[in-house]
Coordinates of C-alpha atoms in Angstrom, one line a residue:
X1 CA -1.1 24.5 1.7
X2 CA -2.0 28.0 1.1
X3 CA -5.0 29.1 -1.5
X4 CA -2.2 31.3 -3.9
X5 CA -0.1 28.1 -3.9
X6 CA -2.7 25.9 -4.8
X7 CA -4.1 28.1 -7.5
X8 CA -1.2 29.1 -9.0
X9 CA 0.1 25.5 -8.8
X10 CA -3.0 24.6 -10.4
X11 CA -2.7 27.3 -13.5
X12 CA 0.8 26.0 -14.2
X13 CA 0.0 22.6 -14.0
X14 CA -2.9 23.1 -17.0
X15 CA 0.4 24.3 -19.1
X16 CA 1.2 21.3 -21.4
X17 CA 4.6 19.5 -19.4
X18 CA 5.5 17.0 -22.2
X19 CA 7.4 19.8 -24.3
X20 CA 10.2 20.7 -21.6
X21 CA 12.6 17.5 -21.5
X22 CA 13.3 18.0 -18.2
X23 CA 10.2 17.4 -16.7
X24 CA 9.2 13.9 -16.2
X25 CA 5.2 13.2 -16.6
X26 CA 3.7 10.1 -15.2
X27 CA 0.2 8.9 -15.4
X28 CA -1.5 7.4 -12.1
X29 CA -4.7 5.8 -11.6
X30 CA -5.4 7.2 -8.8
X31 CA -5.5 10.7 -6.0
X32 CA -3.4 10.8 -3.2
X33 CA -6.1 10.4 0.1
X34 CA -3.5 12.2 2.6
X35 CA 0.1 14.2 2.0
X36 CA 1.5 12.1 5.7
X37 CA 1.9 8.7 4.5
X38 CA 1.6 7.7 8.4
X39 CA -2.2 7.8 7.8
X40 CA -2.3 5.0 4.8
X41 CA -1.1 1.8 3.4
X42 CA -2.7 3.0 0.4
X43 CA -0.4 1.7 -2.5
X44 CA -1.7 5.1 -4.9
X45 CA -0.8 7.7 -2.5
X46 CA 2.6 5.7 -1.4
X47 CA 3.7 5.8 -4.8
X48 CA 3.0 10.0 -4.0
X49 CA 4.9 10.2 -1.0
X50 CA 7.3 7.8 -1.8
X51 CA 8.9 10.5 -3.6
X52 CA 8.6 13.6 -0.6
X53 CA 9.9 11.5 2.8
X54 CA 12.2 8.3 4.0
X55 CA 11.8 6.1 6.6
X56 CA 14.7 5.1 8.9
X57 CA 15.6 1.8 6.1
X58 CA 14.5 1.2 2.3
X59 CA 13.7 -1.5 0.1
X60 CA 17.1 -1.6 -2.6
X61 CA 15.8 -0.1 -6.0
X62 CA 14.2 -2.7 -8.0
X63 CA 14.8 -5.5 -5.6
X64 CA 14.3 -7.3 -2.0
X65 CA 17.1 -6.4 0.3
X66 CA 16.6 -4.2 3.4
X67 CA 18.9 -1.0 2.8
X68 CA 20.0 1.7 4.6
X69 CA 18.3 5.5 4.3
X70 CA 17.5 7.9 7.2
X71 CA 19.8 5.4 9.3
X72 CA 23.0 4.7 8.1
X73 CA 23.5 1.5 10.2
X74 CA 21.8 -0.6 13.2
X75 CA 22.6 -3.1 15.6
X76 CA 20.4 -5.6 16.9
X77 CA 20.2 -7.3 20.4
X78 CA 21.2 -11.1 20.6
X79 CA 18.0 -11.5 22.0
X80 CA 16.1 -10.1 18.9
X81 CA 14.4 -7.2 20.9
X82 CA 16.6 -3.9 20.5
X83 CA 17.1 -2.5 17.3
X84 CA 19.7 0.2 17.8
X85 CA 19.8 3.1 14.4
X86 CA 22.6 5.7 13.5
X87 CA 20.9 8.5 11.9
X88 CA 23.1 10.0 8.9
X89 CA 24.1 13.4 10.3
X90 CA 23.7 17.0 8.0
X91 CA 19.8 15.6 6.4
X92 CA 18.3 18.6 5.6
X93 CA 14.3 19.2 5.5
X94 CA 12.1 20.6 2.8
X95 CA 10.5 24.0 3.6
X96 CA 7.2 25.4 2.5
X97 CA 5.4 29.0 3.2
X98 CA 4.7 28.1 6.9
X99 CA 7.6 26.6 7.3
X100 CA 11.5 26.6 7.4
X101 CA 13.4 24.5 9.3
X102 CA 16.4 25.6 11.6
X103 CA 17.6 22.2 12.5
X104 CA 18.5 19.2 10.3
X105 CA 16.8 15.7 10.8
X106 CA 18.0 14.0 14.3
X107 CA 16.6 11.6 16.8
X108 CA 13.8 14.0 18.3
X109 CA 12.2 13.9 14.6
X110 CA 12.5 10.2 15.1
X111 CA 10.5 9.7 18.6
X112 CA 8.3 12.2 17.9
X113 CA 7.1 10.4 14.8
X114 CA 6.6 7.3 16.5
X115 CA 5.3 8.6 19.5
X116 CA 2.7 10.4 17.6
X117 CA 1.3 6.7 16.4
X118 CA 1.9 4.9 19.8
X119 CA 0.7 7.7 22.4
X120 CA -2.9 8.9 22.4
X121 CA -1.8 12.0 24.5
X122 CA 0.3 13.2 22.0
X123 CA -0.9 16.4 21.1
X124 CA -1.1 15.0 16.9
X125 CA -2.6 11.6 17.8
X126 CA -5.9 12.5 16.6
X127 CA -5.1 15.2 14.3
X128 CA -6.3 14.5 11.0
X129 CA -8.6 11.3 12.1
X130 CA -5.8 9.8 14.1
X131 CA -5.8 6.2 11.9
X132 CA -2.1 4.7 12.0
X133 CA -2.7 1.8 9.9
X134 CA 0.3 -0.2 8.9
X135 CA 1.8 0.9 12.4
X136 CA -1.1 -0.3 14.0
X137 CA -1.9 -3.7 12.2
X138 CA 2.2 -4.3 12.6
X139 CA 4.0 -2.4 15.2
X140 CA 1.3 -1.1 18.1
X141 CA 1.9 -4.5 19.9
X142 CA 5.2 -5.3 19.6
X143 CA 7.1 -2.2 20.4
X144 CA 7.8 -1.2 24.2
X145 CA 9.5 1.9 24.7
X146 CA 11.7 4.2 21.8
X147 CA 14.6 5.9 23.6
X148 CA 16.7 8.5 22.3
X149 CA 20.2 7.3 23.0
X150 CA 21.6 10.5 21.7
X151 CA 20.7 13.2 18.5
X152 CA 21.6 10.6 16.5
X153 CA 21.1 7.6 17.9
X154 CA 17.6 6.0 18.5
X155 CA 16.8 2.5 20.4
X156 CA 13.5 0.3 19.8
X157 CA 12.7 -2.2 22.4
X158 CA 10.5 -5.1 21.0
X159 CA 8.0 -6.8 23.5
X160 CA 9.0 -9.7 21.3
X161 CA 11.3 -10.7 19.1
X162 CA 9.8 -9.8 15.8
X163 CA 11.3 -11.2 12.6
X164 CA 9.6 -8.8 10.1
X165 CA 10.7 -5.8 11.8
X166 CA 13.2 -4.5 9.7
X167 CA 11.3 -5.0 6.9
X168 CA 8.3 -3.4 8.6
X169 CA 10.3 -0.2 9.2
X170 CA 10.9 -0.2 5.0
X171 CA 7.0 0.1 4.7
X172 CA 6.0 3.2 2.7
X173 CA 3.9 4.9 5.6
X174 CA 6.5 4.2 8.4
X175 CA 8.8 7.2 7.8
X176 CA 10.4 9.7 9.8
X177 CA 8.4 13.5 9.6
X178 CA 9.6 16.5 11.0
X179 CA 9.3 16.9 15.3
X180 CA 9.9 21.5 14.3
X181 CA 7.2 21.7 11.8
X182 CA 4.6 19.6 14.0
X183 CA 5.6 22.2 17.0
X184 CA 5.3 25.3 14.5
X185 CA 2.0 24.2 12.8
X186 CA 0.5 23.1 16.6
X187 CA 1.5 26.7 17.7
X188 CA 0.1 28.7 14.5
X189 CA -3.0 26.7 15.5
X190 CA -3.3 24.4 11.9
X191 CA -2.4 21.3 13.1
X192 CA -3.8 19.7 10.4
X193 CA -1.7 21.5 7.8
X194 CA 0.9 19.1 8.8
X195 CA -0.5 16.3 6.9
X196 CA -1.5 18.5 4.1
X197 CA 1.5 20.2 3.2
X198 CA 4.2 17.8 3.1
X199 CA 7.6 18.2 4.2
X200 CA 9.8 15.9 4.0
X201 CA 14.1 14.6 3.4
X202 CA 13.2 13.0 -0.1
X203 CA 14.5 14.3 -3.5
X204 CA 10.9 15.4 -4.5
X205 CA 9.2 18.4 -2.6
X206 CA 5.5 19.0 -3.5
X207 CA 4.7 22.2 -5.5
X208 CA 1.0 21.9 -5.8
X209 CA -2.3 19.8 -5.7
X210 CA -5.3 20.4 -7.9
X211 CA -7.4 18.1 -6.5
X212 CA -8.2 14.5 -8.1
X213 CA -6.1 15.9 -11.0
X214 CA -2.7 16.5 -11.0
X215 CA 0.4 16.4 -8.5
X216 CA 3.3 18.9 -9.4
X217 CA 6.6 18.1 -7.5
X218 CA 10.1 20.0 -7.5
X219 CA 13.3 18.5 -7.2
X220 CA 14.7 19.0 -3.6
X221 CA 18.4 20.1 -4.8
X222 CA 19.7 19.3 -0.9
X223 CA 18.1 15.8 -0.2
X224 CA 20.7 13.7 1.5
X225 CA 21.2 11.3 -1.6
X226 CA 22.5 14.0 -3.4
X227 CA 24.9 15.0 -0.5
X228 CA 26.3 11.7 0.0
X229 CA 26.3 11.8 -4.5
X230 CA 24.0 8.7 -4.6
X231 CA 22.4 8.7 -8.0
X232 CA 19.7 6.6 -7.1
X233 CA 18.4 9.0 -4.4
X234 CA 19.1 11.9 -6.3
X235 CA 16.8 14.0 -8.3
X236 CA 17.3 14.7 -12.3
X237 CA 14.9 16.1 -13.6
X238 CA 13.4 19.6 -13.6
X239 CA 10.1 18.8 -12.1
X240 CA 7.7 16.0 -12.3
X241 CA 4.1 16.2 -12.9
X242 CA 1.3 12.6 -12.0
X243 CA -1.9 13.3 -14.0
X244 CA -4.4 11.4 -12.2
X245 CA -6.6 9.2 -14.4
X246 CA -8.4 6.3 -13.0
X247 CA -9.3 5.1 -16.9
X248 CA -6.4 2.8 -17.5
X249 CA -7.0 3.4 -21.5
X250 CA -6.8 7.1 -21.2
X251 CA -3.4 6.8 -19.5
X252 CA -2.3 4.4 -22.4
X253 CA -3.2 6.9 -25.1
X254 CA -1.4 10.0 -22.7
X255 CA 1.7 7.6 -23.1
X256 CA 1.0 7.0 -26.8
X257 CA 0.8 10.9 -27.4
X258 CA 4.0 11.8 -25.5
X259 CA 1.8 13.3 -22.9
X260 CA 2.7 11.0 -20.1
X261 CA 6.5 9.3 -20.0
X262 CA 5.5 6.7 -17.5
X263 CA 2.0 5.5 -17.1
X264 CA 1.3 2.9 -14.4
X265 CA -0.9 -0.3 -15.1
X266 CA -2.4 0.0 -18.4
X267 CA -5.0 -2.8 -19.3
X268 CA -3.0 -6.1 -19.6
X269 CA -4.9 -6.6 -22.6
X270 CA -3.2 -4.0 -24.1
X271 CA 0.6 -5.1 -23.9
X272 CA 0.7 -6.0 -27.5
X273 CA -0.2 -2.6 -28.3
X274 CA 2.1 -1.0 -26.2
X275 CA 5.3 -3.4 -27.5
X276 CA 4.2 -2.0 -31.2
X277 CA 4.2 1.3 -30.0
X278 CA 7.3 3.3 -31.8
X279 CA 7.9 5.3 -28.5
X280 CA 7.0 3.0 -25.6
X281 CA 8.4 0.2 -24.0
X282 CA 6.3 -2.5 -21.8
X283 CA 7.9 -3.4 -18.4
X284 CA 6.9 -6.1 -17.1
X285 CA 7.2 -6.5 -13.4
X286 CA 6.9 -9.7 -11.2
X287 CA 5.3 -7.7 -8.4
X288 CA 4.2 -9.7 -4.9
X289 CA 0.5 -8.9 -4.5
X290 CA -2.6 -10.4 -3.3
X291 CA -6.4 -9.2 -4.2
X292 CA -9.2 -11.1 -1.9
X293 CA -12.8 -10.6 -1.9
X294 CA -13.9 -9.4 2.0
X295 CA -16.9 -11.0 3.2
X296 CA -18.3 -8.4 5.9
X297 CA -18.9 -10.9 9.2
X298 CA -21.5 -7.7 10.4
X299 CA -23.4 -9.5 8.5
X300 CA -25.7 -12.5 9.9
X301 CA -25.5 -14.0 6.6
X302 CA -21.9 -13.9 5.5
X303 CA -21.7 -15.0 9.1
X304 CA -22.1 -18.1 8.5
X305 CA -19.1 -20.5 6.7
X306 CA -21.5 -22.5 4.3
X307 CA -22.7 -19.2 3.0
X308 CA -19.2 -18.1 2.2
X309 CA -18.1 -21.6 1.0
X310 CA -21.1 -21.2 -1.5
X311 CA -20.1 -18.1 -2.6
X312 CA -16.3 -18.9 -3.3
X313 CA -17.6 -22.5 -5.0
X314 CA -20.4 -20.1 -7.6
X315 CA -17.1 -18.4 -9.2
X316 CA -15.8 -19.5 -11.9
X317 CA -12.5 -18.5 -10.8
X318 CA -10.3 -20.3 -13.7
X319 CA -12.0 -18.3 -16.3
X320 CA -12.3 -15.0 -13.7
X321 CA -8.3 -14.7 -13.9
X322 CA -8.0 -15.8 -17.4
X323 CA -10.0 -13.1 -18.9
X324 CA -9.1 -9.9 -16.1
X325 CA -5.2 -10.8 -15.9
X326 CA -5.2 -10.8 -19.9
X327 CA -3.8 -14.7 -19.6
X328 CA -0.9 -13.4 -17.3
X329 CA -3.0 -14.6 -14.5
X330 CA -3.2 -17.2 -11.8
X331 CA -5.7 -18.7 -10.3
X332 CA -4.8 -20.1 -6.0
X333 CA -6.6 -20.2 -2.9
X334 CA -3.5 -19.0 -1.1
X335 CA -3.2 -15.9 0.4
X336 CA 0.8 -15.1 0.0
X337 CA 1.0 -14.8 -3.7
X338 CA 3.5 -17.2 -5.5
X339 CA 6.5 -14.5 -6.1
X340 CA 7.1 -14.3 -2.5
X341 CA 8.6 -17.3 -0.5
X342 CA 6.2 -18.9 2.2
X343 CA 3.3 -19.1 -0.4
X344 CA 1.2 -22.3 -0.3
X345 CA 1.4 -23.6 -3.8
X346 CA -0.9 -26.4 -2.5
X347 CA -3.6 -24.6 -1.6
X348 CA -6.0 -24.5 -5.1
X349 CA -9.1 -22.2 -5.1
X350 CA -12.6 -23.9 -3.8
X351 CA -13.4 -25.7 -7.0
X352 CA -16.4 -23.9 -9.6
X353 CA -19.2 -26.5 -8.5
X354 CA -22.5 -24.3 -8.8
X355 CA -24.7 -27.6 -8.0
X356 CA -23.1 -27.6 -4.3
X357 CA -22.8 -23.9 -3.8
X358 CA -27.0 -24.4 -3.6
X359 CA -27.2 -27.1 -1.2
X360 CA -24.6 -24.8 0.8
X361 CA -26.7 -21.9 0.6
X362 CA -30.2 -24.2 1.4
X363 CA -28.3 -26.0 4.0
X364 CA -27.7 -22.5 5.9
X365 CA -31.3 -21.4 5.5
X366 CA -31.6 -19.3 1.9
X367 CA -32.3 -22.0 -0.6
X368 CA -33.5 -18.9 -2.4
X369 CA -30.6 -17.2 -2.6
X370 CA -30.6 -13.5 -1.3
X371 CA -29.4 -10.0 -2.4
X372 CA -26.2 -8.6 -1.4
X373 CA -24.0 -5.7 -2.4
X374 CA -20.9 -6.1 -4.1
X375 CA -17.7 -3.3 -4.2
X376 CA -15.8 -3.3 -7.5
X377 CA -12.3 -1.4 -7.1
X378 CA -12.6 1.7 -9.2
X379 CA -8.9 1.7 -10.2
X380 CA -6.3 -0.9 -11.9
X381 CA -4.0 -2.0 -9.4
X382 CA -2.0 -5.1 -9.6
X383 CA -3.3 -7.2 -7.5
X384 CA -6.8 -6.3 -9.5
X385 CA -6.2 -4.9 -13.2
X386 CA -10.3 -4.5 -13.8
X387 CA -12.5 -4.7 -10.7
X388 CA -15.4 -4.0 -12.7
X389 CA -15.4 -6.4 -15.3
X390 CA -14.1 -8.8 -12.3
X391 CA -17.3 -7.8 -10.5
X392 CA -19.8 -8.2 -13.7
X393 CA -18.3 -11.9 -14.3
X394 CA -18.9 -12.9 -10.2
X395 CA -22.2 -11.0 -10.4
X396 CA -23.2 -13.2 -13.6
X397 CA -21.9 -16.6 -11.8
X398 CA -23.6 -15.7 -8.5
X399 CA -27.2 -15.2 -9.9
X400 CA -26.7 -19.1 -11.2
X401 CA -27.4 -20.1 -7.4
X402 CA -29.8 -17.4 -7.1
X403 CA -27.8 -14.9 -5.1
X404 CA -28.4 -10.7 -6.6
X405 CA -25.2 -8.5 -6.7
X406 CA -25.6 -5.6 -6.9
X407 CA -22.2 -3.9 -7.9
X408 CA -21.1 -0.8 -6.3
X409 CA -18.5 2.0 -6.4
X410 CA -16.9 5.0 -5.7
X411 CA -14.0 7.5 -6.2
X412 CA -10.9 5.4 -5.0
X413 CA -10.1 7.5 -1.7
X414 CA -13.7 7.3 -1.1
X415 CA -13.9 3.8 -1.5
X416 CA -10.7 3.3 0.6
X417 CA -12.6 5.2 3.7
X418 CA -15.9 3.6 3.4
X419 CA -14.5 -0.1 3.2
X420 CA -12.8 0.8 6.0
X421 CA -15.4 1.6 7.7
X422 CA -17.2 -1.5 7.4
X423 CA -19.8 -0.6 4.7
X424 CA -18.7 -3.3 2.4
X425 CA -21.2 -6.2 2.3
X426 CA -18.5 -7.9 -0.3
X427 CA -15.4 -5.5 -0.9
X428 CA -12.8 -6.4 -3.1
X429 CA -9.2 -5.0 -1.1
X430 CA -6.4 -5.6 -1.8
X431 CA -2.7 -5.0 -1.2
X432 CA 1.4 -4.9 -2.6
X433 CA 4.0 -6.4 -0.8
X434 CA 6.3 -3.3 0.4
X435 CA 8.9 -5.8 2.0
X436 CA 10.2 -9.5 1.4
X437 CA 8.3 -10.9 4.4
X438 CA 4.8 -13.2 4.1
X439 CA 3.2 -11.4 7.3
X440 CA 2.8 -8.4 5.5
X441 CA -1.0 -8.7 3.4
X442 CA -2.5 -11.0 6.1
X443 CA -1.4 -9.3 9.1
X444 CA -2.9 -5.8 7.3
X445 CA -6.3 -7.2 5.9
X446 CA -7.1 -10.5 8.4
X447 CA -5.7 -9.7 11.8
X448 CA -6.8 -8.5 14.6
X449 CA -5.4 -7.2 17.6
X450 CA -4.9 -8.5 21.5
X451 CA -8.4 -6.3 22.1
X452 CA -10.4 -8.4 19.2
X453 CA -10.5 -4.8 16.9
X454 CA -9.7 -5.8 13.3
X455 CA -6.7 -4.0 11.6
X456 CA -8.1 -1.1 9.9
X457 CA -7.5 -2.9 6.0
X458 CA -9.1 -6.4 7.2
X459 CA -12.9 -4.4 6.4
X460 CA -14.6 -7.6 6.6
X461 CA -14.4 -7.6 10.6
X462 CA -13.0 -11.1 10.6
X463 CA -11.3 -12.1 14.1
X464 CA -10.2 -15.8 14.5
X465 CA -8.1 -16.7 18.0
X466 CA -6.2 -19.7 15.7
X467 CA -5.5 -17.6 12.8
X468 CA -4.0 -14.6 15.1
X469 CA -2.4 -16.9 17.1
X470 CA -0.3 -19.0 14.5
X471 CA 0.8 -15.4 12.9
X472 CA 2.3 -14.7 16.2
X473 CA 4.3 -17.6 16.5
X474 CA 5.2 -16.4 12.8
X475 CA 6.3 -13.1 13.4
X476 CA 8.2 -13.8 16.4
X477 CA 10.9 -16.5 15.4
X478 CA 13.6 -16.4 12.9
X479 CA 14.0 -19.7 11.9
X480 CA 12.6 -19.5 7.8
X481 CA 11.5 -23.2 7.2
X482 CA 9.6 -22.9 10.2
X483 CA 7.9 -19.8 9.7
X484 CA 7.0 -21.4 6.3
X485 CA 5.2 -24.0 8.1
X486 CA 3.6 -21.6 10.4
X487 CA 1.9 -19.7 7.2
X488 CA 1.1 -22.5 5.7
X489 CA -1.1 -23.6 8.2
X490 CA -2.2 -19.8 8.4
X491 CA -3.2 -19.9 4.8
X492 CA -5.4 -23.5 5.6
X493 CA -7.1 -21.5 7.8
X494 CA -8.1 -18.7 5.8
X495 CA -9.3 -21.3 2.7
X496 CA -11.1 -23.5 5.1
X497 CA -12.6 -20.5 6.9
X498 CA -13.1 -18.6 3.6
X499 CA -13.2 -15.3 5.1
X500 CA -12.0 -14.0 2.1
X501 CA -11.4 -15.2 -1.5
X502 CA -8.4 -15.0 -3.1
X503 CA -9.0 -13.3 -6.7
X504 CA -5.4 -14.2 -8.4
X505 CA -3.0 -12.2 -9.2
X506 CA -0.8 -11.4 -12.2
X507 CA 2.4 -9.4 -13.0
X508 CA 2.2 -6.1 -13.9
X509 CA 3.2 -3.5 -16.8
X510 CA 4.7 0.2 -16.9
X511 CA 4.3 1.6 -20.2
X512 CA 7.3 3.6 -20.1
X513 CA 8.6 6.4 -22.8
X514 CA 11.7 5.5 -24.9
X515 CA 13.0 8.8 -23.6
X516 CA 13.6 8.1 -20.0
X517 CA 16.5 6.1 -18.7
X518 CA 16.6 4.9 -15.4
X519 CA 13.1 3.9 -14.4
X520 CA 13.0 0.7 -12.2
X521 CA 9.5 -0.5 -11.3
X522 CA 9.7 -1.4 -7.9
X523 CA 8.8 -5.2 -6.5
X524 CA 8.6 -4.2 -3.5
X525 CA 7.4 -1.0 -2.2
X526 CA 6.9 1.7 -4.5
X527 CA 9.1 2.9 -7.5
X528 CA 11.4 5.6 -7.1
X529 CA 11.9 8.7 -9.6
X530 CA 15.0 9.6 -8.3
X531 CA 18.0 9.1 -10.4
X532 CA 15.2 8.9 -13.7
X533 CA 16.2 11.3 -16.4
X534 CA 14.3 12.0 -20.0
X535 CA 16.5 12.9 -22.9

């Protein structure tokens, strides 16, 4: 975006917002890394961007079914490999200072968005580090060709049938971005502003950015919701300002002093003070998340099973969850969480035994133990409400068999890129479920593709033929009991391999103002702030 818009977006957004009841403040826990949600599966910066662009289908508000957006209506092949959409006609774009569009949304926005992630000759493949990850952990290998039928009809053959596809599409970073603006910004020779300055169909359009601070978003008066009169999709409020706070008990007090009308995962502890708060209310949400502890195979010693067996059998993993989920914890060694259907109740975590986890560690050559470093996440996300404290308790039961953690950290984007990377001797990653289908968190964070390269989230490097092959078989019938069996012998593999470990999970809170009317945290996916109001 242009330096005037960001420095006068950032002088406004020092102005104190809670006073104007039209503008609706929300407290996250964490900066957007990118303005082209394309480029992440980043749950923080989805919850950003959730509000500026659709995707071709949605997630229904507050639920699990797979709804129409950008498309009004598909067909689907009765061999389960062409997925046929009918864009909505009239969708109007967002503008900006570089840009205004002359067109509205059609089927060349559509290919060009994809084709951008599929083809490395596309002029924007690399732009901007080139990193598709959701569409590459999910969609690289399964789709063939995407034809445009006509301007508003679009055609995606599958390789295979793939049952999560639909779902897939519903995925926060899979959305539709404008084919005009890319062609503008490649010809004015800032490619990269593309993925800086958003445009988008959504209700919100972004105002300004001051950098690991605040986002400041305007209502986008001719969104399509509010066209077609959908409530839901339509904006109501005057503008809406995220204060970024990665302290979970600043964003608590914000919500206390009227400062911030929604703030997103306060400490679990705090509930109780939250319910006895005259001017909040405490939503709880069953939301489907899984947070796993990465062991880095780039390293000869995490390598090796019996090491990592040790390591998951030194954590006291009962009293891990029952003091960082607050007591709204669980405790499994299954990798689909229990709120979503094809989870392996069965499958308990490797029992606390601290006597064995030595003979492990001696039987694989370090009867002495070793040093090793070990990533807390800096911010409360569901799936891991206090990363730090969660890292001081393993750090604490891992020095009983004579292993030294040394816990490390960063800024969450930063963190984000450098896991991703592969500097993570032991990371702790995690994701949401964006979509009612079990494939979703192992195929993003364990897979790896038919060329052996990890999906970009699975930072620990881990590739196993009989793990990749029994999601395949997964994703590529219909039939539900027998996908169920198919990911439950996937999650027997990841226990017994122990590539990971699974560090519980709990539900989670929105402290949410009195005032507003009409927020629905999302289980799926992220939460919407169209169709919110504040009185």
């Amino acid at each position: 975006m242009s330096k005037l818009k960001y420095l006068c977006g950032a002088a406004m957004l020092m102005m104190a917002p809670a006073a104007h009841a039209g503008v609706l403040t929300v407290c996250i826990e964490g900066a957007p890394e990118t303005f082209n949600p394309e480029l992440t599966s980043n749950g923080t910066t989805a919850y950003v961007l959730g509000q500026i662009y659709d995707g071709l289908v949605s997630v229904e508000r507050g639920g699990s079914e797979i709804e129409p957006a950008l498309a009004e209506n598909w067909d689907i092949s009765e061999d389960g490999k062409t997925y046929t959409f009918h864009l909505r006609h009239d969708v109007t774009w967002q503008s900006n200072d570089s840009f205004t569009p002359t067109r509205p949304m059609n089927a060349d926005d559509v290919v060009f968005t994809f084709d951008r992630m599929m083809n490395e000759d596309n002029p924007y493949h690399g732009v901007s580090g080139g990193t598709y990850v959701t569409f590459n952990a999910k969609l690289a290998d399964n789709i063939d060709t995407i034809e445009k039928i006509d301007d508003y009809t679009v055609a995606f053959k599958l390789k295979q049938p793939l049952a999560a596809f639909l779902g897939t599409m519903a995925h926060g970073s899979i959305v539709i971005t404008s084919a005009e603006y890319a062609d503008a910004m490649m010809e004015a020779g800032t490619p990269e502003q593309y993925d800086l300055d958003p445009i988008g169909t959504g209700p919100f359009e972004l105002q300004a950015y001051q950098t690991d601070a605040v986002v400041r978003l305007l209502p986008f008066a001719d969104t399509w919701g509010a066209v077609i009169g959908d409530d839901e999709r339509t904006p109501m409020v005057d503008a809406v300002v995220m204060a970024i706070s990665a302290d979970a008990t600043v964003r608590l007090q914000r919500a206390e002093a009227n400062e911030c009308l929604i703030s997103l995962y306060p400490n679990l502890a705090d509930r109780t003070e939250i319910e006895d708060a005259e001017n909040l209310d405490a939503v709880q949400t069953p939301v489907a998340s899984t947070g796993m502890l990465h062991f880095n195979f780039r390293d000869d010693r995490l390598n090796k099973q019996k090491v990592r067996q040790a390591l998951a059998e030194a954590i006291d993993m009962d009293n891990l969850v029952d003091v960082v989920y607050s007591g709204m914890g669980h405790a499994t060694g299954a990798v689909v969480p229990p709120a979503m259907w094809g989870s392996a109740e069965d499958i308990a975590p490797w029992p606390y035994d601290p006597e064995d986890a030595k003979k492990l560690l001696a039987d694989a050559g370090y009867p002495d133990g070793f040093e090793v470093d070990l990533w807390a996440v800096p911010v409360s996300r569901p799936y891991m409400p206090n990363g730090r404290r969660a890292a001081e308790m393993i750090q604490a039961d891992w020095a009983d068999i004579g292993v030294k953690a040394n816990i490390v950290t960063y800024e969450w984007a930063e963190y984000i890129q450098r896991a991703r990377n592969g500097e993570a001797q032991v990371g702790m990653f995690g994701g949401i479920y964006d979509f009612p289908d079990p494939s979703q968190i192992p195929n993003n964070y364990l897979t790896c593709n038919a060329e052996g390269t990890p999906a970009p989230s699975n930072i620990g490097a881990w590739c196993d033929d009989d793990f990749n092959a029994v999601m395949q078989e997964a994703g590529s019938i219909s039939d539900q009991d027998e996908r169920i069996k198919l990911y439950h012998q996937m999650q027997q593999i990841v226990h017994d391999e122990v590539p990971v470990v699974v560090l519980g999970g709990a539900d989670t809170i929105t402290a949410v103002n009195k005032k507003v009317h009409g927020y629905v945290p999302a289980i799926f996916g992220s939460s919407r702030l169209s169709g919110v109001t504040v009185e």
